Coordinates of C-alpha atoms and ligand atoms in Angstrom, one line a residue:
M335 CA 0.0 0.0 0.0
A336 CA 2.7 2.4 1.1
V337 CA 4.7 1.5 -2.0
L338 CA 1.7 2.2 -4.2
L339 CA 1.2 5.6 -2.6
W340 CA 4.9 6.4 -3.0
L341 CA 4.7 5.4 -6.7
L342 CA 1.6 7.6 -7.1
I343 CA 3.4 10.6 -5.5
L344 CA 6.5 10.0 -7.6
S345 CA 4.5 9.8 -10.8
A346 CA 2.6 13.0 -9.9
F347 CA 5.9 14.7 -9.2
H348 CA 7.2 13.4 -12.6
A349 CA 4.1 14.8 -14.4
V350 CA 4.6 18.2 -12.8
T351 CA 8.2 18.3 -13.8
L352 CA 7.3 17.3 -17.3
A353 CA 4.6 20.0 -17.5
Q354 CA 7.2 22.6 -16.3
Q355 CA 9.8 21.4 -18.7
R356 CA 7.5 21.6 -21.6
Q357 CA 7.1 25.2 -20.9
F358 CA 10.8 26.0 -21.4
N359 CA 10.0 25.5 -25.1
I360 CA 6.7 27.2 -25.7
T361 CA 5.2 25.8 -28.8
H362 CA 2.2 26.5 -31.1
G363 CA -1.1 26.1 -29.3
S364 CA 0.2 27.0 -25.9
S365 CA -2.1 29.4 -24.0
L366 CA -2.5 31.3 -20.8
T367 CA -5.3 32.8 -18.9
P368 CA -5.1 35.5 -16.2
I369 CA -6.4 33.3 -13.3
T370 CA -5.9 29.6 -13.8
N371 CA -2.7 29.3 -15.8
S372 CA -1.3 32.7 -15.9
S373 CA 2.5 32.2 -16.7
W374 CA 5.2 30.5 -18.5
F375 CA 8.1 30.2 -16.1
S376 CA 11.8 30.2 -16.6
S377 CA 13.5 26.9 -15.6
S378 CA 14.7 28.4 -12.3
R379 CA 11.1 29.7 -11.8
H380 CA 12.6 33.1 -11.0
F381 CA 11.0 34.8 -14.0
A382 CA 7.5 34.4 -15.5
F383 CA 6.0 35.6 -18.8
G384 CA 2.3 36.0 -18.8
F385 CA -0.6 37.9 -17.2
Y386 CA 0.0 40.0 -14.2
E387 CA -2.5 42.1 -12.2
Q388 CA -3.0 45.9 -12.7
T389 CA -5.5 48.2 -11.1
N390 CA -8.4 47.5 -13.4
G391 CA -7.4 44.3 -15.1
Y392 CA -4.4 42.4 -16.4
A393 CA -1.3 43.3 -18.4
V394 CA 1.0 40.9 -20.3
G395 CA 4.6 41.0 -19.3
I396 CA 7.6 39.5 -17.5
S397 CA 7.8 39.5 -13.7
I398 CA 10.1 38.3 -11.0
V399 CA 8.3 35.4 -9.3
G400 CA 7.7 35.1 -5.6
M401 CA 8.0 38.8 -4.6
P402 CA 5.1 39.9 -2.4
K403 CA 4.4 42.8 -4.7
K404 CA 4.3 41.6 -8.4
T405 CA 7.5 43.0 -9.8
A406 CA 7.2 43.4 -13.5
V407 CA 10.4 43.9 -15.5
W408 CA 8.8 44.2 -19.0
T409 CA 5.3 45.0 -20.2
A410 CA 3.6 44.5 -23.5
N411 CA 1.3 47.0 -25.2
R412 CA 1.8 49.9 -22.8
N413 CA -0.4 52.0 -25.0
S414 CA -3.4 49.7 -24.8
P415 CA -5.9 49.3 -22.0
V416 CA -5.6 46.4 -19.6
V417 CA -7.5 43.2 -20.4
P418 CA -10.2 41.5 -18.3
S419 CA -10.0 38.1 -16.5
N420 CA -11.6 36.2 -19.5
A421 CA -8.7 37.1 -21.8
V422 CA -6.7 34.3 -23.4
L423 CA -3.1 34.6 -24.5
L424 CA -2.2 32.3 -27.3
L425 CA 0.8 31.3 -29.5
T426 CA -1.3 30.5 -32.6
S427 CA -0.6 27.6 -35.0
D428 CA 0.5 30.1 -37.7
G429 CA 3.1 31.6 -35.3
R430 CA 1.5 34.8 -33.8
L431 CA 1.4 35.7 -30.1
I432 CA -2.0 37.2 -29.4
V433 CA -4.5 37.9 -26.7
H434 CA -8.2 37.1 -27.3
V435 CA -10.8 39.2 -25.5
G436 CA -14.1 37.8 -26.6
S437 CA -14.0 38.2 -30.4
Q438 CA -11.3 40.9 -30.3
E439 CA -7.7 39.9 -31.1
I440 CA -4.8 41.9 -29.8
S441 CA -1.3 41.4 -31.0
V442 CA 1.2 41.1 -28.1
I443 CA 4.5 41.0 -29.9
N444 CA 4.7 41.3 -33.6
P445 CA 8.1 40.1 -35.0
S446 CA 8.7 40.3 -38.7
R447 CA 8.6 36.4 -39.1
A448 CA 6.3 33.7 -37.9
I449 CA 7.1 32.5 -34.4
A450 CA 8.0 28.8 -34.2
S451 CA 8.7 28.7 -30.4
A452 CA 9.4 30.9 -27.4
S453 CA 11.3 30.6 -24.2
M454 CA 11.3 32.4 -20.9
L455 CA 15.1 32.4 -20.0
D456 CA 16.6 32.4 -16.6
T457 CA 18.1 35.8 -17.2
G458 CA 14.7 37.3 -17.4
N459 CA 14.9 37.5 -21.2
F460 CA 11.8 36.3 -23.1
V461 CA 12.9 35.1 -26.6
L462 CA 11.0 34.3 -29.7
Y463 CA 12.5 31.9 -32.3
D464 CA 11.8 31.1 -35.9
S465 CA 11.7 27.5 -37.2
D466 CA 15.6 27.5 -37.6
R467 CA 15.9 28.5 -34.0
N468 CA 17.1 32.0 -34.9
V469 CA 16.2 34.7 -32.4
I470 CA 13.6 36.9 -34.0
W471 CA 12.6 39.0 -31.0
Q472 CA 13.8 39.3 -27.4
S473 CA 12.6 41.4 -24.5
F474 CA 16.2 42.4 -23.7
D475 CA 16.3 44.3 -27.0
N476 CA 13.0 46.0 -26.3
P477 CA 13.2 47.4 -22.7
T478 CA 10.2 49.2 -21.2
N479 CA 11.2 50.7 -17.8
T480 CA 13.7 48.2 -16.4
L481 CA 17.2 47.0 -17.0
L482 CA 18.3 43.5 -15.8
P483 CA 21.8 42.1 -15.4
G484 CA 23.2 41.1 -18.8
Q485 CA 20.8 43.5 -20.6
H486 CA 22.0 46.9 -21.9
I487 CA 20.5 50.1 -23.2
S488 CA 22.3 50.9 -26.4
A489 CA 22.9 54.3 -28.0
G490 CA 19.6 55.8 -29.1
Q491 CA 17.4 53.6 -26.8
E492 CA 15.3 54.9 -24.0
L493 CA 13.3 53.7 -21.0
F494 CA 9.9 55.1 -20.1
S495 CA 8.5 55.3 -16.6
S496 CA 5.1 53.8 -15.8
A497 CA 2.0 55.9 -15.2
S498 CA 2.0 54.7 -11.5
E499 CA 3.2 51.9 -9.3
A500 CA 0.0 50.0 -10.1
D501 CA -0.3 50.9 -13.8
D502 CA 2.5 50.0 -16.2
S503 CA 1.2 52.0 -19.1
F504 CA 3.4 54.9 -20.3
G505 CA 4.2 57.5 -17.7
I506 CA 5.6 61.0 -18.1
F507 CA 9.4 60.5 -17.8
R508 CA 12.1 59.0 -19.9
L509 CA 15.8 58.0 -19.6
K510 CA 17.8 58.1 -22.8
M511 CA 21.1 56.7 -23.8
Q512 CA 22.1 59.3 -26.3
H513 CA 24.2 58.9 -29.4
D514 CA 26.6 61.5 -27.9
G515 CA 27.5 59.2 -25.0
N516 CA 25.4 61.1 -22.5
L517 CA 22.8 59.3 -20.4
V518 CA 20.0 61.9 -19.8
Q519 CA 16.5 62.1 -18.2
Y520 CA 13.8 64.2 -19.7
P521 CA 10.0 64.6 -19.3
V522 CA 8.2 62.8 -22.2
N523 CA 7.2 64.9 -25.3
T524 CA 10.2 67.1 -25.1
A525 CA 13.2 67.5 -27.4
D526 CA 16.5 66.0 -26.4
S527 CA 17.7 69.4 -25.2
A528 CA 19.6 70.4 -22.1
S529 CA 16.9 72.9 -21.1
Y530 CA 14.5 70.0 -20.4
A531 CA 17.1 67.6 -18.8
Y532 CA 16.8 66.8 -15.2
Y533 CA 19.6 64.2 -14.9
A534 CA 22.7 63.7 -16.9
S535 CA 25.7 61.4 -16.5
Y536 CA 27.9 64.1 -18.1
T537 CA 29.6 61.7 -20.4
G538 CA 28.7 63.5 -23.6
G539 CA 31.5 63.3 -26.2
L540 CA 32.5 59.7 -25.3
G541 CA 31.6 58.3 -28.7
N542 CA 28.4 57.2 -30.5
N543 CA 28.3 53.6 -29.2
V544 CA 28.0 54.1 -25.4
S545 CA 25.6 51.7 -23.6
L546 CA 24.2 51.5 -20.2
N547 CA 24.9 48.1 -18.5
L548 CA 24.0 46.3 -15.3
D549 CA 26.1 43.5 -13.9
D550 CA 24.9 40.7 -11.6
D551 CA 26.7 42.4 -8.6
G552 CA 24.6 45.5 -9.0
L553 CA 27.3 47.5 -10.9
L554 CA 25.5 50.0 -13.2
Y555 CA 28.0 51.5 -15.7
L556 CA 28.5 53.0 -19.1
F557 CA 30.5 51.0 -21.6
N558 CA 31.7 51.7 -25.2
S559 CA 32.3 48.2 -26.5
T560 CA 35.9 48.2 -25.3
N561 CA 36.1 50.3 -22.1
S562 CA 34.2 51.0 -18.9
L563 CA 33.6 54.7 -19.1
K564 CA 31.8 55.6 -15.9
N565 CA 30.4 53.7 -13.0
L566 CA 27.1 55.0 -11.6
T567 CA 27.0 52.5 -8.8
K568 CA 29.9 51.0 -6.9
G569 CA 28.8 47.5 -7.6
G570 CA 30.4 44.6 -5.6
Y571 CA 27.1 43.8 -4.0
R572 CA 26.4 40.2 -3.0
R573 CA 26.4 38.0 -6.0
E574 CA 24.0 35.1 -5.4
R575 CA 21.6 33.0 -7.5
T576 CA 18.7 34.1 -5.3
I577 CA 19.5 37.8 -5.5
I578 CA 18.3 39.7 -8.5
Y579 CA 19.4 43.2 -9.2
M580 CA 17.5 45.5 -11.4
M581 CA 17.5 49.1 -12.5
K582 CA 14.2 50.8 -13.0
I583 CA 12.9 54.2 -13.9
D584 CA 10.1 54.6 -11.4
A585 CA 6.8 56.4 -11.9
D586 CA 8.2 59.4 -10.0
G587 CA 10.9 59.9 -12.7
I588 CA 13.9 58.8 -10.6
F589 CA 15.9 55.7 -11.7
R590 CA 17.0 53.4 -9.0
V591 CA 18.9 50.1 -8.6
Y592 CA 17.0 47.5 -6.5
S593 CA 18.1 44.3 -5.0
H594 CA 15.5 41.5 -4.7
S595 CA 16.0 38.6 -2.4
L596 CA 14.0 35.6 -3.6
N597 CA 14.6 33.7 -0.4
Q598 CA 13.6 36.4 2.0
Q599 CA 11.0 37.7 -0.5
N600 CA 11.9 41.3 0.0
S601 CA 13.5 44.1 -1.9
S602 CA 15.6 47.1 -1.1
M603 CA 16.8 50.1 -3.0
I604 CA 20.6 50.2 -3.2
W605 CA 21.1 53.3 -5.4
S606 CA 19.1 56.3 -6.6
S607 CA 19.9 58.8 -9.4
T608 CA 18.9 61.6 -7.0
N609 CA 17.6 62.0 -3.5
D610 CA 15.5 65.0 -4.4
G611 CA 12.0 64.0 -5.5
C612 CA 11.4 67.4 -7.0
D613 CA 14.2 66.9 -9.6
P614 CA 12.0 65.3 -12.3
K615 CA 10.7 68.1 -14.4
G616 CA 6.9 68.0 -14.9
L617 CA 6.1 66.0 -11.8
C618 CA 3.8 68.9 -11.0
G619 CA 1.9 70.1 -14.1
L620 CA 1.5 73.6 -15.4
N621 CA 1.2 76.4 -12.9
G622 CA 2.0 74.1 -10.0
F623 CA 5.2 73.9 -8.0
C624 CA 7.1 71.1 -6.3
T625 CA 8.4 71.2 -2.8
T626 CA 9.9 68.5 -0.6
I627 CA 8.3 67.9 2.8
D628 CA 9.9 65.3 5.0
A629 CA 12.0 64.2 2.0
Q630 CA 8.8 63.5 0.0
A631 CA 8.0 65.5 -3.1
K632 CA 4.7 67.2 -3.1
C633 CA 2.9 69.5 -5.6
F634 CA 1.0 72.6 -4.8
C635 CA -0.8 75.1 -7.0
L636 CA 0.4 78.7 -7.2
P637 CA -1.8 81.2 -5.2
G638 CA -5.1 81.8 -7.1
F639 CA -4.9 78.4 -8.9
N640 CA -6.6 75.1 -8.2
F641 CA -5.7 71.6 -9.3
V642 CA -7.3 70.7 -12.7
M643 CA -7.7 67.1 -11.5
P644 CA -7.3 66.8 -7.7
G645 CA -5.1 63.8 -7.1
N646 CA -3.4 64.0 -10.5
W647 CA -0.5 66.4 -10.1
S648 CA 0.7 66.2 -13.6
A649 CA -2.6 67.6 -14.9
G650 CA -1.5 70.9 -13.4
C651 CA -3.4 73.9 -12.0
E652 CA -5.8 76.5 -13.4
R653 CA -6.8 80.0 -12.4
N654 CA -9.7 80.2 -10.0
F655 CA -11.1 83.1 -12.0
T656 CA -11.4 84.1 -15.6
T657 CA -9.1 86.9 -16.7
E658 CA -11.6 89.0 -18.5
T659 CA -11.3 92.3 -16.7
C660 CA -8.1 93.1 -18.5
Q661 CA -9.9 94.5 -21.5
L662 CA -12.0 96.9 -19.3
K663 CA -9.0 99.3 -19.1
E664 CA -10.1 100.3 -15.6
N665 CA -7.7 100.6 -12.6
T666 CA -6.9 96.9 -12.3
S667 CA -6.0 97.0 -8.6
K668 CA -9.7 96.7 -7.9
Y669 CA -9.7 93.3 -9.5
Y670 CA -6.2 91.9 -8.9
D671 CA -3.7 91.6 -6.2
M672 CA -0.3 90.0 -6.0
R673 CA 0.7 87.0 -3.8
T674 CA 4.2 85.9 -3.0
V675 CA 5.7 82.4 -2.9
E676 CA 9.3 82.4 -1.5
N677 CA 12.2 80.5 -2.9
T678 CA 10.3 79.4 -5.9
G679 CA 11.2 79.5 -9.6
W680 CA 10.2 77.9 -12.9
E681 CA 11.2 77.6 -16.5
D682 CA 11.9 81.0 -17.9
S683 CA 9.0 82.6 -19.6
T684 CA 10.1 86.2 -19.3
Y685 CA 8.8 88.7 -21.8
V686 CA 10.0 91.9 -20.1
V687 CA 12.9 92.5 -17.7
L688 CA 12.8 95.6 -15.5
A689 CA 15.3 97.0 -13.1
V690 CA 13.5 97.8 -9.9
T691 CA 14.5 98.4 -6.3
T692 CA 11.8 96.6 -4.3
K693 CA 9.5 93.7 -4.5
E694 CA 6.6 96.1 -4.3
D695 CA 7.8 97.9 -7.4
C696 CA 7.9 94.6 -9.2
E697 CA 4.3 93.8 -8.0
Q698 CA 3.0 97.2 -9.2
A699 CA 4.7 96.8 -12.6
C700 CA 2.9 93.4 -13.0
L701 CA -0.5 94.7 -11.7
Q702 CA -0.5 97.6 -14.1
D703 CA 0.3 95.4 -17.1
C704 CA -2.7 93.2 -18.2
N705 CA -0.4 90.9 -20.0
C706 CA 1.5 90.1 -16.9
E707 CA 0.4 87.0 -15.0
A708 CA 3.3 86.6 -12.7
A709 CA 6.7 88.0 -12.0
S710 CA 9.9 86.8 -10.5
F711 CA 11.9 89.1 -8.3
K712 CA 15.6 88.5 -7.5
D713 CA 18.6 90.8 -7.1
K714 CA 16.6 93.9 -8.0
V715 CA 15.5 92.4 -11.3
C716 CA 11.8 92.0 -12.0
R717 CA 10.9 89.6 -14.8
K718 CA 7.3 89.7 -16.1
Q719 CA 5.9 86.3 -17.0
R720 CA 3.1 84.9 -19.1
L721 CA 1.2 81.7 -18.3
P722 CA 1.6 78.8 -18.2
L723 CA 4.4 78.6 -15.7
R724 CA 6.2 75.3 -16.1
Y725 CA 8.5 73.1 -14.0
G726 CA 7.8 75.2 -10.9
R727 CA 9.9 74.3 -7.9
R728 CA 10.5 75.6 -4.4
D729 CA 14.1 75.3 -3.4
Q730 CA 15.6 76.9 -0.3
R731 CA 18.8 77.6 -2.2
N732 CA 16.9 79.8 -4.7
S733 CA 16.3 83.3 -3.3
N734 CA 13.8 84.1 -6.1
L735 CA 10.5 85.4 -5.1
A736 CA 7.5 84.3 -7.2
L737 CA 4.9 87.0 -7.4
V738 CA 1.6 85.8 -8.8
K739 CA -1.3 87.9 -9.9
V740 CA -4.5 86.7 -8.3
G741 CA -8.1 87.7 -9.0
I742 CA -10.2 89.3 -6.4
N743 CA -13.7 90.7 -6.8
V744 CA -14.1 88.7 -10.0
L745 CA -16.4 85.8 -11.0
P746 CA -15.0 82.4 -10.2
N747 CA -14.1 80.1 -13.1
K748 CA -16.7 77.4 -12.4
E749 CA -17.6 75.0 -9.6
L750 CA -14.3 74.6 -7.9
P751 CA -13.0 71.8 -5.7
D752 CA -11.6 72.7 -2.3
Q753 CA -8.1 74.1 -2.6
K754 CA -5.9 72.0 -0.4
I755 CA -3.0 74.3 -0.4
E756 CA -2.2 76.5 2.5
E757 CA -1.0 79.9 1.4
T758 CA -0.3 83.2 3.1
K759 CA -3.6 85.0 2.7
G760 CA -3.2 88.7 1.8
K761 CA -4.5 91.6 3.9
K762 CA -6.9 92.4 1.1
L763 CA -8.8 89.1 1.4
R764 CA -9.3 89.6 5.2
I765 CA -10.5 93.2 4.6
D766 CA -12.9 91.9 2.0
I767 CA -14.3 89.4 4.4
L768 CA -14.5 92.0 7.1
I769 CA -16.5 94.3 4.8
A770 CA -18.7 91.5 3.8
S771 CA -19.5 90.6 7.4
I772 CA -20.1 94.2 8.4
T773 CA -22.5 94.5 5.4
L774 CA -24.3 91.4 6.5
T775 CA -24.5 92.5 10.1
V776 CA -25.9 96.0 9.1
F777 CA -28.4 94.2 6.8
A778 CA -29.5 91.9 9.6
L779 CA -29.9 94.8 12.0
L780 CA -32.0 96.7 9.4
V781 CA -34.3 93.7 8.9
D782 CA -34.6 93.5 12.7
V783 CA -35.5 97.2 12.9
I784 CA -38.1 96.9 10.1
L785 CA -39.6 93.8 11.8
V786 CA -39.8 95.6 15.1
L787 CA -41.5 98.6 13.4
M788 CA -44.0 96.4 11.6
I789 CA -45.2 94.8 14.9
Ligands
NAG438 C1 10.9 23.5 -29.4 O1 9.7 23.0 -30.0 C2 9.7 23.0 -31.4 C3 8.4 22.5 -31.9 O2 8.0 21.3 -31.2 C4 10.8 22.1 -31.9 O3 10.9 22.2 -33.3 C5 12.2 22.7 -31.3 O4 13.2 21.9 -31.7 C6 12.1 22.7 -29.8 N1 13.3 23.4 -29.4 C7 14.0 23.0 -28.4 C8 15.2 23.8 -28.0 O5 13.7 22.0 -27.7
NAG439 C1 -1.2 25.5 -18.5 O1 -0.4 25.8 -19.7 C2 0.6 24.9 -20.0 C3 1.3 25.4 -21.2 O2 0.5 26.0 -22.2 C4 -0.1 23.5 -20.3 O3 0.9 22.6 -20.6 C5 -0.9 23.1 -19.1 O4 -1.6 21.9 -19.4 C6 -1.9 24.2 -18.7 N1 -2.5 23.8 -17.4 C7 -3.8 24.0 -17.2 C8 -4.2 23.6 -15.8 O5 -4.5 24.5 -18.0
NAG440 C1 36.1 53.7 -25.8 O1 36.6 54.6 -24.9 C2 38.0 54.6 -24.8 C3 38.4 55.5 -23.6 O2 37.7 56.7 -23.7 C4 38.6 55.1 -26.1 O3 40.0 55.1 -26.1 C5 38.2 54.1 -27.2 O4 38.6 54.6 -28.5 C6 36.7 54.0 -27.2 N1 36.2 53.0 -28.1 C7 35.3 53.1 -29.0 C8 34.9 52.0 -29.9 O5 34.7 54.2 -29.1
NAG441 C1 28.7 49.0 -30.1 O1 28.7 48.4 -28.8 C2 28.1 47.1 -28.8 C3 28.1 46.6 -27.3 O2 28.9 47.3 -26.5 C4 28.9 46.1 -29.6 O3 28.4 44.9 -29.6 C5 28.9 46.7 -31.1 O4 29.7 45.9 -31.9 C6 29.4 48.1 -31.1 N1 29.2 48.7 -32.4 C7 30.1 49.4 -33.0 C8 29.7 49.9 -34.4 O5 31.2 49.6 -32.5
NAG442 C1 34.0 50.5 -12.6 O1 34.1 49.5 -11.7 C2 34.7 48.3 -12.2 C3 34.6 47.3 -11.1 O2 35.0 47.8 -9.9 C4 36.2 48.6 -12.6 O3 36.8 47.5 -13.1 C5 36.1 49.7 -13.6 O4 37.5 50.1 -14.0 C6 35.4 50.9 -13.1 N1 35.3 51.9 -14.2 C7 35.6 53.2 -14.1 C8 35.5 54.0 -15.3 O5 36.1 53.6 -13.1
NAG443 C1 15.6 41.1 3.3 O1 15.4 41.1 4.7 C2 16.5 40.6 5.5 C3 16.1 40.4 6.9 O2 15.3 41.5 7.3 C4 17.7 41.5 5.3 O3 18.8 41.1 6.1 C5 18.1 41.6 3.9 O4 19.1 42.5 3.6 C6 16.8 42.0 3.0 N1 17.2 41.8 1.6 C7 16.9 42.7 0.7 C8 17.3 42.4 -0.7 O5 16.2 43.7 1.0
NAG444 C1 -8.7 82.9 -5.9 O1 -7.5 82.7 -5.1 C2 -7.1 83.9 -4.5 C3 -5.8 83.6 -3.8 O2 -5.8 82.4 -3.1 C4 -8.2 84.3 -3.5 O3 -7.8 85.5 -2.9 C5 -9.5 84.6 -4.3 O4 -10.5 84.9 -3.4 C6 -9.9 83.3 -5.1 N1 -11.0 83.6 -5.9 C7 -12.0 82.8 -6.0 C8 -13.1 83.2 -6.9 O5 -12.1 81.7 -5.4
NAG445 C1 -3.4 62.8 -15.3 O1 -3.3 64.0 -16.1 C2 -2.6 63.7 -17.3 C3 -2.4 65.1 -18.0 O2 -3.6 65.7 -18.2 C4 -3.3 62.7 -18.1 O3 -2.5 62.4 -19.3 C5 -3.4 61.4 -17.3 O4 -4.2 60.5 -18.0 C6 -4.1 61.7 -16.0 N1 -4.0 60.5 -15.2 C7 -5.1 60.0 -14.6 C8 -4.9 58.8 -13.8 O5 -6.2 60.5 -14.7
NAG446 C1 -5.4 102.5 -8.9 O1 -6.1 102.6 -7.7 C2 -5.2 102.6 -6.5 C3 -6.0 102.6 -5.3 O2 -7.3 103.0 -5.6 C4 -4.2 103.8 -6.6 O3 -3.3 103.7 -5.5 C5 -3.4 103.6 -7.9 O4 -2.5 104.7 -8.1 C6 -4.3 103.5 -9.1 N1 -3.5 103.2 -10.3 C7 -3.7 103.7 -11.5 C8 -2.8 103.3 -12.6 O5 -4.6 104.6 -11.7

């Protein structure tokens, strides 16, 4: 009896091993679904290709197995919406890798030739082969936001951050290995120009074939096919089969090197491109500004502005009033006032530079110019600015004063959400409230008197 049971267990074990082995060579007709059979594993089972969970559905990608938080290192179709739990991923008999959602068919990876087989390798590289076993596509050549040991970002390639920690669709930051040898970070949708850069390795001029590389001891470095050019991390971290290092450009725009311990099932950050969360340009959208509070980056709106989408910093801020009184050609100080934000600057949008002696002179100059929306005052120079103000940032080292025109006594924009920012309220506002309450009190008294008289 015991022998029979033992045999049964052995054969079950054998079957499991076989099933797993078969997956190393993924062939036509293989399929996955998000819930029951979600992944094709590498032989060590450290990496998995398949469905992984996102906020409102599933994405297809490669993740490190066994971490408490699904750690994706590559993601397919970052432009497309996530798929529901009834999706089916299939390597079709004619060699295409697709996802079926009902009758809809979504291409996952689209190499130039028909796929004969696929493999999830132990390095974390997912590889597609043709019938002659030539590599026709590999995830290591098509990075999304992560670099693994053995993989490199070659000249001209870039990584894009994710939209958020729980959503691996395209975010708003990029890291580019430039053809000039410089490794640079920019916000998305900007030119590769120094004025938009917020991180650089300062290795420009080192040749047109510089690549960014990560070694299995956590060494992150620039290399030009013969020489190591610059080390970003020290490297020399523990080299073990169960420790996986990776470099990732995070949703906050900072790129970091992480160490994942598969045994302890934990991760830690071992290096970061900056310690200042406000460095990434565009973290706060237009007319907002970034400030660090307890080492955490936080966005605020300039005085007189509210968030366009509360909770979505990058959507920026808009005026809480409509600028229409400018055409009235009246004395504008009835409608506008200036508010000050200290130690704050933004991308230059100056259209007039004035030499003035005091902050008040600068404020007056802006108030009396209906084209002036804000001004910056520093070292007796007043710079009038037009909206929108971009890449705003508060920094104690910057003595610049941001002077912002705010609307008073004008109609509000529309139904506005509560403004969460605390700002120094001007005297004018308090006087306005005082006058309003006096008016109310007088009115109430009058009504009382009339009521008393009527009785
Ligand atoms: C993978 O499977 C395909 C189809 O069955 C076969 O032609 C190929 O030789 C296999 N490759 C390996 C490395 O086993
Ligand atoms: C899961 O998928 C693998 C590979 O496609 C297949 O061999 C296996 O039978 C599937 N298991 C189940 C429970 O569907
Ligand atoms: C790589 O860099 C080294 C040192 O800067 C330089 O001597 C060498 O010519 C470069 N090689 C290539 C292929 O650019
Ligand atoms: C560029 O560098 C890569 C990897 O470092 C190397 O494989 C390739 O041959 C180099 N290309 C040229 C044109 O030097
Ligand atoms: C980077 O570190 C490695 C390993 O410590 C070393 O061999 C290499 O020379 C270093 N490169 C530079 C440019 O310092
Ligand atoms: C995981 O946790 C252990 C124990 O707390 C710690 O010693 C180890 O350094 C951690 N490893 C990583 C990669 O964070
Ligand atoms: C707009 O904001 C300014 C400055 O915070 C404030 O004084 C003004 O009352 C606000 N206007 C409206 C219509 O909310
Ligand atoms: C946040 O705002 C940006 C810019 O308007 C937009 O592209 C993005 O989709 C928004 N994100 C969310 C989660 O609404
Ligand atoms: C506008 O009115 C204020 C106060 O009523 C006054 O101090 C200021 O000189 C006036 N400005 C202009 C340009 O008339």
